[in-house]
Coordinates of C-alpha atoms in Angstrom, one line a residue:
X1 CA -9.8 12.9 25.1
X2 CA -7.8 9.7 24.8
X3 CA -7.9 7.9 21.5
X4 CA -9.5 4.8 23.1
X5 CA -12.2 7.0 24.7
X6 CA -12.9 8.9 21.5
X7 CA -13.3 5.7 19.6
X8 CA -15.7 4.3 22.2
X9 CA -18.3 7.1 22.1
X10 CA -18.9 6.8 18.3
X11 CA -19.6 3.1 18.3
X12 CA -22.1 2.3 20.9
X13 CA -25.9 2.8 20.4
X14 CA -27.9 3.7 23.4
X15 CA -30.2 0.7 22.9
X16 CA -27.4 -1.8 23.0
X17 CA -25.7 -0.2 25.9
X18 CA -28.9 0.0 28.0
X19 CA -29.5 -3.7 27.3
X20 CA -25.9 -4.6 28.4
X21 CA -26.1 -2.5 31.5
X22 CA -29.4 -4.2 32.5
X23 CA -28.0 -7.7 32.0
X24 CA -24.8 -7.0 33.9
X25 CA -26.7 -5.4 36.8
X26 CA -29.1 -8.4 37.1
X27 CA -26.9 -11.4 36.3
X28 CA -23.3 -10.0 36.9
X29 CA -22.2 -11.7 33.7
X30 CA -22.9 -11.2 30.0
X31 CA -21.7 -12.6 26.7
X32 CA -21.6 -10.2 23.7
X33 CA -21.7 -11.9 20.3
X34 CA -21.5 -10.2 16.9
X35 CA -19.6 -9.8 13.7
X36 CA -16.1 -8.3 13.6
X37 CA -16.1 -4.6 14.1
X38 CA -19.7 -4.2 15.4
X39 CA -18.5 -2.6 18.7
X40 CA -18.4 -5.6 21.1
X41 CA -15.0 -4.8 22.7
X42 CA -15.7 -1.1 23.0
X43 CA -19.1 -1.8 24.5
X44 CA -17.5 -4.2 27.0
X45 CA -14.7 -1.7 27.9
X46 CA -17.1 1.2 28.4
X47 CA -19.5 -0.8 30.3
X48 CA -16.9 -2.2 32.7
X49 CA -15.0 1.1 33.0
X50 CA -18.1 3.0 34.0
X51 CA -19.3 0.3 36.4
X52 CA -15.8 0.3 38.0
X53 CA -16.0 4.1 38.5
X54 CA -19.4 3.8 40.1
X55 CA -18.4 1.0 42.4
X56 CA -15.3 2.8 43.6
X57 CA -12.7 0.3 44.6
X58 CA -13.3 -2.2 41.8
X59 CA -10.5 -3.1 39.4
X60 CA -10.9 -3.9 35.7
X61 CA -9.0 -6.9 34.1
X62 CA -8.7 -7.4 30.4
X63 CA -7.9 -11.0 29.4
X64 CA -8.2 -13.4 26.5
X65 CA -8.6 -16.9 27.9
X66 CA -11.2 -18.4 30.2
X67 CA -8.6 -20.1 32.4
X68 CA -7.5 -16.7 33.7
X69 CA -10.9 -15.9 35.2
X70 CA -10.7 -18.2 38.2
X71 CA -7.2 -17.1 39.2
X72 CA -8.4 -13.4 39.2
X73 CA -11.6 -14.2 41.1
X74 CA -9.7 -16.0 43.9
X75 CA -7.5 -12.9 44.5
X76 CA -10.0 -10.1 43.8
X77 CA -13.6 -10.7 44.7
X78 CA -14.7 -7.2 43.5
X79 CA -13.1 -7.6 40.0
X80 CA -14.7 -6.7 36.7
X81 CA -13.2 -9.1 34.1
X82 CA -13.4 -8.8 30.3
X83 CA -12.4 -11.8 28.2
X84 CA -12.2 -10.5 24.7
X85 CA -12.6 -12.8 21.6
X86 CA -12.4 -15.7 24.0
X87 CA -13.1 -18.4 21.3
X88 CA -9.9 -17.6 19.3
X89 CA -7.6 -19.7 21.5
X90 CA -9.8 -22.7 21.5
X91 CA -10.1 -22.9 17.8
X92 CA -6.4 -23.3 17.6
X93 CA -6.2 -25.4 20.8
X94 CA -9.5 -27.3 20.7
X95 CA -8.7 -29.9 23.3
X96 CA -8.5 -27.2 25.9
X97 CA -12.0 -26.0 25.4
X98 CA -13.9 -28.4 27.7
X99 CA -11.6 -28.0 30.7
X100 CA -11.9 -24.2 30.2
X101 CA -15.7 -24.4 30.3
X102 CA -15.6 -26.6 33.4
X103 CA -13.4 -23.8 35.0
X104 CA -16.0 -21.2 33.9
X105 CA -18.8 -23.2 35.4
X106 CA -17.0 -23.3 38.8
X107 CA -16.3 -19.6 38.5
X108 CA -20.0 -19.0 37.9
X109 CA -21.2 -21.0 40.9
X110 CA -18.6 -19.8 43.4
X111 CA -17.9 -16.2 42.3
X112 CA -20.6 -14.8 39.9
X113 CA -23.7 -16.3 41.3
X114 CA -22.4 -15.5 44.8
X115 CA -22.3 -11.8 43.7
X116 CA -18.6 -11.4 44.0
X117 CA -17.2 -10.6 40.5
X118 CA -18.6 -9.3 37.2
X119 CA -17.7 -11.0 34.0
X120 CA -18.1 -9.8 30.3
X121 CA -17.2 -12.1 27.5
X122 CA -17.0 -11.2 23.8
X123 CA -17.1 -13.6 20.8
X124 CA -17.1 -13.1 17.0
X125 CA -20.3 -14.3 15.4
X126 CA -18.8 -16.6 12.8
X127 CA -16.6 -18.4 15.3
X128 CA -19.5 -18.5 17.8
X129 CA -21.8 -20.2 15.3
X130 CA -19.1 -22.8 14.5
X131 CA -18.9 -24.2 18.1
X132 CA -22.3 -23.0 19.5
X133 CA -23.7 -26.4 20.1
X134 CA -20.7 -27.3 22.3
X135 CA -21.4 -24.5 24.7
X136 CA -25.0 -25.4 25.8
X137 CA -23.7 -27.0 29.0
X138 CA -22.6 -23.6 30.3
X139 CA -25.4 -21.3 31.4
X140 CA -23.3 -18.2 30.6
X141 CA -23.7 -18.9 26.9
X142 CA -27.5 -19.0 27.0
X143 CA -30.3 -16.6 27.6
X144 CA -30.6 -14.3 29.5
X145 CA -26.8 -13.9 29.7
X146 CA -26.4 -13.6 25.9
X147 CA -26.6 -10.3 24.0
X148 CA -26.2 -10.2 20.2
X149 CA -24.8 -7.1 18.5
X150 CA -25.0 -6.8 14.7
X151 CA -26.2 -4.5 12.0
X152 CA -29.7 -6.1 12.0
X153 CA -30.4 -4.5 15.4
X154 CA -29.3 -1.1 14.2
X155 CA -32.3 1.0 13.0
X156 CA -31.8 3.5 10.3
X157 CA -32.0 6.2 13.0
X158 CA -29.4 4.4 15.0
X159 CA -27.1 4.1 12.1
X160 CA -27.6 7.8 11.3
X161 CA -26.8 8.8 14.8
X162 CA -23.7 6.6 14.7
X163 CA -22.5 8.4 11.5
X164 CA -23.2 11.8 12.9
X165 CA -21.2 11.0 16.0
X166 CA -18.3 9.9 13.8
X167 CA -18.5 13.1 11.8
X168 CA -18.5 15.2 15.0
X169 CA -15.6 13.2 16.5
X170 CA -13.5 13.5 13.3
X171 CA -14.4 17.1 12.5
X172 CA -16.3 16.2 9.3
X173 CA -19.1 18.4 8.1
X174 CA -21.6 18.4 5.2
X175 CA -21.6 21.5 3.0
X176 CA -23.7 22.6 0.1
X177 CA -20.8 24.4 -1.7
X178 CA -17.5 22.5 -2.5
X179 CA -14.5 23.6 -0.4
X180 CA -11.0 22.7 -1.5
X181 CA -8.7 20.8 0.8
X182 CA -6.5 23.7 1.5
X183 CA -9.4 25.8 2.8
X184 CA -10.6 22.9 4.9
X185 CA -7.3 22.6 6.7
X186 CA -7.4 26.3 7.6
X187 CA -10.7 26.0 9.3
X188 CA -10.1 23.8 12.4
X189 CA -8.8 21.1 10.1
X190 CA -12.4 20.4 9.3
X191 CA -13.1 18.0 6.4
X192 CA -16.0 19.0 4.3
X193 CA -18.1 16.5 2.4
X194 CA -21.0 16.9 0.0
X195 CA -24.5 17.5 1.5
X196 CA -26.4 14.2 1.8
X197 CA -23.2 12.2 2.6
X198 CA -24.6 11.0 5.9
X199 CA -27.7 9.6 4.4
X200 CA -25.8 8.0 1.5
X201 CA -23.5 6.2 4.0
X202 CA -26.6 5.0 6.0
X203 CA -28.3 3.7 2.9
X204 CA -25.3 2.4 0.9
X205 CA -22.7 0.9 3.2
X206 CA -23.2 -2.9 3.0
X207 CA -22.3 -5.5 5.6
X208 CA -19.2 -7.4 4.5
X209 CA -17.5 -10.5 5.8
X210 CA -14.8 -8.8 7.8
X211 CA -16.2 -5.3 8.0
X212 CA -19.5 -4.5 9.7
X213 CA -21.3 -1.2 9.3
X214 CA -19.8 0.5 12.4
X215 CA -16.3 -0.5 11.5
X216 CA -16.5 0.6 7.9
X217 CA -17.8 4.0 9.1
X218 CA -15.0 4.3 11.6
X219 CA -12.3 3.4 9.1
X220 CA -13.6 5.7 6.5
X221 CA -13.8 8.7 8.9
X222 CA -10.2 7.9 10.0
X223 CA -9.0 8.1 6.4
X224 CA -9.7 11.2 4.4
X225 CA -8.7 9.5 1.1
X226 CA -11.4 6.9 1.6
X227 CA -13.9 9.5 2.7
X228 CA -13.3 11.4 -0.6
X229 CA -13.8 8.3 -2.7
X230 CA -17.1 7.1 -1.1
X231 CA -18.6 6.5 -4.5
X232 CA -16.1 3.7 -5.0
X233 CA -17.0 2.2 -1.6
X234 CA -20.7 2.3 -2.5
X235 CA -20.1 0.8 -6.0
X236 CA -17.3 -1.8 -5.3
X237 CA -17.6 -2.4 -1.6
X238 CA -15.2 -1.5 1.2
X239 CA -12.9 -4.5 0.9
X240 CA -12.2 -4.0 -2.8
X241 CA -11.8 -0.2 -2.4
X242 CA -9.3 -0.9 0.5
X243 CA -7.4 -3.3 -1.7
X244 CA -7.0 -0.7 -4.4
X245 CA -6.0 1.8 -1.8
X246 CA -3.2 -0.5 -0.6
X247 CA -2.1 -1.1 -4.2
X248 CA -1.7 2.6 -4.8
X249 CA 0.1 3.1 -1.5
X250 CA 2.6 0.2 -2.0
X251 CA 3.4 1.5 -5.5
X252 CA 3.9 5.1 -4.4
X253 CA 7.2 6.5 -5.7
X254 CA 7.7 8.9 -2.7
X255 CA 10.2 7.1 -0.3
X256 CA 8.4 8.2 2.9
X257 CA 5.1 6.8 1.7
X258 CA 6.8 3.6 0.6
X259 CA 8.5 3.3 4.0
X260 CA 5.2 3.9 5.8
X261 CA 3.6 1.1 3.8
X262 CA 6.5 -1.2 4.8
X263 CA 5.8 -0.3 8.4
X264 CA 2.1 -1.2 8.0
X265 CA 3.2 -4.7 6.6
X266 CA 5.7 -5.0 9.4
X267 CA 3.0 -4.2 12.0
X268 CA 0.7 -6.8 10.6
X269 CA 3.4 -9.5 10.6
X270 CA 4.1 -8.6 14.3
X271 CA 0.4 -9.3 15.1
X272 CA -1.1 -5.8 15.0
X273 CA 1.0 -3.9 17.6
X274 CA 4.2 -2.1 16.9
X275 CA 6.7 0.3 18.6
X276 CA 9.4 2.3 16.7
X277 CA 12.0 0.3 18.7
X278 CA 10.9 -2.8 16.7
X279 CA 12.3 -1.3 13.5
X280 CA 15.8 -1.4 14.8
X281 CA 15.7 -4.2 17.5
X282 CA 18.1 -7.1 16.9
X283 CA 15.5 -9.7 15.9
X284 CA 12.7 -7.7 14.5
X285 CA 15.0 -5.2 12.8
X286 CA 16.2 -7.9 10.4
X287 CA 12.6 -8.7 9.6
X288 CA 11.8 -5.0 8.8
X289 CA 14.9 -4.8 6.6
X290 CA 13.8 -7.8 4.6
X291 CA 10.3 -6.3 4.1
X292 CA 11.9 -3.0 2.9
X293 CA 14.0 -4.9 0.4
X294 CA 11.0 -6.9 -0.8
X295 CA 9.1 -3.6 -1.5
X296 CA 12.2 -1.9 -3.0
X297 CA 12.3 0.6 -0.2
X298 CA 15.4 2.1 1.3
X299 CA 15.7 1.4 5.0
X300 CA 17.6 2.8 8.0
X301 CA 16.7 -0.3 10.0
X302 CA 20.3 -1.6 9.8
X303 CA 21.7 1.3 11.7
X304 CA 23.2 -0.1 14.8
X305 CA 22.5 1.6 18.1
X306 CA 25.9 2.2 19.6
X307 CA 24.9 4.5 22.5
X308 CA 21.7 5.2 24.3
X309 CA 21.5 8.7 23.0
X310 CA 22.0 7.6 19.5
X311 CA 19.3 4.9 20.0
X312 CA 16.9 7.5 21.3
X313 CA 17.6 9.8 18.4
X314 CA 17.0 7.0 15.9
X315 CA 13.7 6.1 17.7
X316 CA 12.6 9.7 17.5
X317 CA 13.3 9.8 13.8
X318 CA 11.3 6.6 13.3
X319 CA 8.5 7.7 15.6
X320 CA 8.0 10.8 13.5
X321 CA 6.8 8.8 10.5
X322 CA 4.2 7.1 12.7
X323 CA 2.9 10.5 14.0
X324 CA 3.0 12.4 10.7
X325 CA 2.1 10.1 7.9
X326 CA -1.6 10.4 7.3
X327 CA -2.0 7.0 5.6
X328 CA -0.3 5.3 8.4
X329 CA -2.2 7.1 11.0
X330 CA -5.4 6.1 9.3
X331 CA -4.5 2.4 10.0
X332 CA -2.6 2.7 13.3
X333 CA -3.4 4.7 16.4
X334 CA -1.2 5.6 19.3
X335 CA -2.1 3.5 22.3
X336 CA -2.0 4.8 25.8
X337 CA -0.1 1.7 27.0
X338 CA 3.1 2.7 25.3
X339 CA 5.6 3.9 28.0
X340 CA 8.9 5.4 27.2
X341 CA 8.7 4.4 23.5
X342 CA 5.2 4.9 22.0
X343 CA 3.1 1.9 21.0
X344 CA 0.9 1.9 17.9
X345 CA -2.0 -0.5 17.3
X346 CA -4.2 -1.3 14.3
X347 CA -7.5 0.5 14.3
X348 CA -9.2 -2.9 14.5
X349 CA -8.1 -6.6 14.4
X350 CA -10.1 -7.0 11.1
X351 CA -7.6 -4.6 9.5
X352 CA -4.8 -6.8 10.7
X353 CA -6.3 -9.9 9.1
X354 CA -7.1 -7.9 6.0
X355 CA -3.5 -6.7 5.6
X356 CA -2.2 -10.3 6.2
X357 CA -4.5 -11.6 3.5
X358 CA -3.4 -8.7 1.2
X359 CA 0.3 -9.6 1.8
X360 CA -0.4 -13.3 1.0
X361 CA -2.2 -12.3 -2.2
X362 CA 0.6 -10.0 -3.3
X363 CA 3.7 -11.8 -1.9
X364 CA 2.6 -15.4 -1.2
X365 CA 2.6 -17.7 1.8
X366 CA 6.3 -18.2 1.8
X367 CA 6.9 -14.5 2.5
X368 CA 4.6 -14.7 5.5
X369 CA 6.2 -17.9 6.8
X370 CA 9.6 -16.3 6.6
X371 CA 8.8 -13.0 8.1
X372 CA 5.8 -13.2 10.5
X373 CA 6.3 -13.8 14.2
X374 CA 5.7 -17.3 15.5
X375 CA 2.6 -16.0 17.4
X376 CA 1.0 -14.8 14.1
X377 CA 1.8 -18.1 12.4
X378 CA 0.2 -20.1 15.2
X379 CA -2.7 -17.9 16.1
X380 CA -3.8 -16.1 12.9
X381 CA -3.2 -18.7 10.3
X382 CA -4.9 -21.9 9.1
X383 CA -4.3 -24.9 7.0
X384 CA -6.0 -25.5 3.6
X385 CA -7.5 -28.9 4.3
X386 CA -10.5 -29.7 6.5
X387 CA -10.0 -31.2 10.0
X388 CA -11.4 -34.5 11.3
X389 CA -14.4 -34.5 13.6
X390 CA -12.2 -35.7 16.4
X391 CA -11.1 -32.1 16.9
X392 CA -14.5 -31.1 18.4
X393 CA -16.0 -34.6 18.9
X394 CA -19.2 -33.7 17.0
X395 CA -20.2 -35.2 13.6
X396 CA -21.8 -31.9 12.8
X397 CA -18.4 -30.3 12.7
X398 CA -16.6 -32.8 10.4
X399 CA -15.0 -29.9 8.5
X400 CA -13.6 -27.0 10.4
X401 CA -12.7 -25.2 7.3
X402 CA -10.7 -22.1 6.9
X403 CA -11.5 -19.4 9.4
X404 CA -12.8 -16.2 7.9
X405 CA -10.1 -13.6 7.8
X406 CA -7.3 -16.1 8.4
X407 CA -4.3 -16.6 6.2
X408 CA -4.5 -20.0 4.6
X409 CA -1.4 -22.1 4.0
X410 CA -1.7 -24.6 1.2
X411 CA -0.2 -28.1 1.5
X412 CA 2.9 -27.3 -0.5
X413 CA 3.9 -24.9 2.2
X414 CA 3.5 -27.3 5.2
X415 CA 7.2 -28.2 5.1
X416 CA 8.6 -24.6 5.3
X417 CA 6.0 -23.8 8.0
X418 CA 7.0 -26.8 10.1
X419 CA 10.7 -26.0 9.6
X420 CA 10.1 -22.4 10.7
X421 CA 8.3 -23.5 13.9
X422 CA 11.1 -26.0 14.7
X423 CA 13.7 -23.3 14.2
X424 CA 12.0 -21.1 16.7
X425 CA 12.0 -23.9 19.2
X426 CA 15.7 -24.5 18.6
X427 CA 16.3 -20.8 19.2
X428 CA 14.6 -21.1 22.6
X429 CA 11.2 -19.8 21.6
X430 CA 8.5 -21.3 23.9
X431 CA 5.4 -22.5 22.2
X432 CA 2.9 -23.2 25.0
X433 CA 0.8 -26.4 24.6
X434 CA 2.2 -26.9 21.1
X435 CA 1.3 -30.6 21.3
X436 CA -2.4 -29.5 21.5
X437 CA -2.2 -27.1 18.6
X438 CA -4.7 -27.7 15.8
X439 CA -1.9 -28.0 13.3
X440 CA -0.8 -31.2 14.9
X441 CA -4.3 -32.5 14.8
X442 CA -4.1 -32.5 11.0
X443 CA -2.7 -35.8 9.7
X444 CA -1.0 -34.3 6.7
X445 CA 0.8 -31.5 8.6
X446 CA 1.7 -34.0 11.4
X447 CA 3.2 -36.3 8.8
X448 CA 5.4 -33.4 7.6
X449 CA 6.2 -32.4 11.2
X450 CA 7.4 -35.9 12.0
X451 CA 9.5 -36.1 8.8
X452 CA 11.8 -33.4 10.1
X453 CA 14.3 -33.9 12.9
X454 CA 12.4 -33.0 16.0
X455 CA 14.3 -35.3 18.4
X456 CA 16.0 -32.5 20.3
X457 CA 12.7 -30.8 21.1
X458 CA 11.0 -33.9 22.4
X459 CA 10.7 -32.4 25.8
X460 CA 8.5 -29.6 24.2
X461 CA 6.6 -31.8 21.8

């Protein structure tokens, strides 16, 4: 079973899935709203995939902006389209929100209401609540097209079934007698836990800002070390336990563990997706080398690839760490979209944000500004000061404060951030719609931006 498929079957409760199926059958469009990690994306993927199989010739499209829907609908009138976390772009490019909703309304009238395409949207609950009143003009964001998914709708029985499915999927079993780890590995690689663990998880796992119940269960079952320290999770919470876990990992004296932690940091600074080729590529290889130096870790990232065979051999050596290091595998899974060279993705976007925040706390904003890709800086980071109400044109939203889970840059780092963005432009990096970015809507950042020499990028800005 593919990793994506395996992950899907352990998240979705039958009640939620049945509701989603019914809404999609009747209205041909549905918006799934819920906290990070509650199973929105997996519900959308399984729903669309199964419907595509049933309909035969239908094709599934996975997108991230509303503007892409109309273009697909014009060319494929039998399409199933998922727009995942669609709000993300418009929080960073707020002036593009209203044109995008107009486009969506046209799509609804011409293609959805006319029974041509199926559309599934997902949105994170905190971001949804922030701009909810701006969406009333679009029928797709109101009942009966709206389905909320969060832990409040999960019954105790539903949560228990979810944990049991995770245990089955990850070969975890409850046992009266204690069994040491060596014996466990001899028996189908089964991990044994104390009797009553399932009920303890159901009763004691608390909803946290970035980690909802299904996601915490999934990440714990992925990570044997966390599974064996459940008492700490119950006592201190998942986020604090995960922080301690990263502290231990980053301070490990074993070079392979140290290097695997550097790869985790590297993957987060790339935006959550990584290939072993990135460790030695011309641009990203230098970034990886700097990270290894920062964490006092030896690196082979500076080895030049003279021949194709040498390059392949180096990639194989680097890939081995991704495949064999249990800590790294608990955070990254191998995606099916990697061709030629494998591709590894964070278990969930919440984990990416958590690692970025962890890096900021331990290494500071300047380290992130220097090393993260421009996409991460522009689409996962925020500024410390509130934004004027002109951003969303509503007095109710006079302070779009820091986004949950985002890396916050304080004012003293505005200059290096602006200089980094400018340097990328000078190097030919294209920043689409930069003039509409929320950074430039902030007067203090705009003042810093205008203070540096941007004359040679006027055509972009």
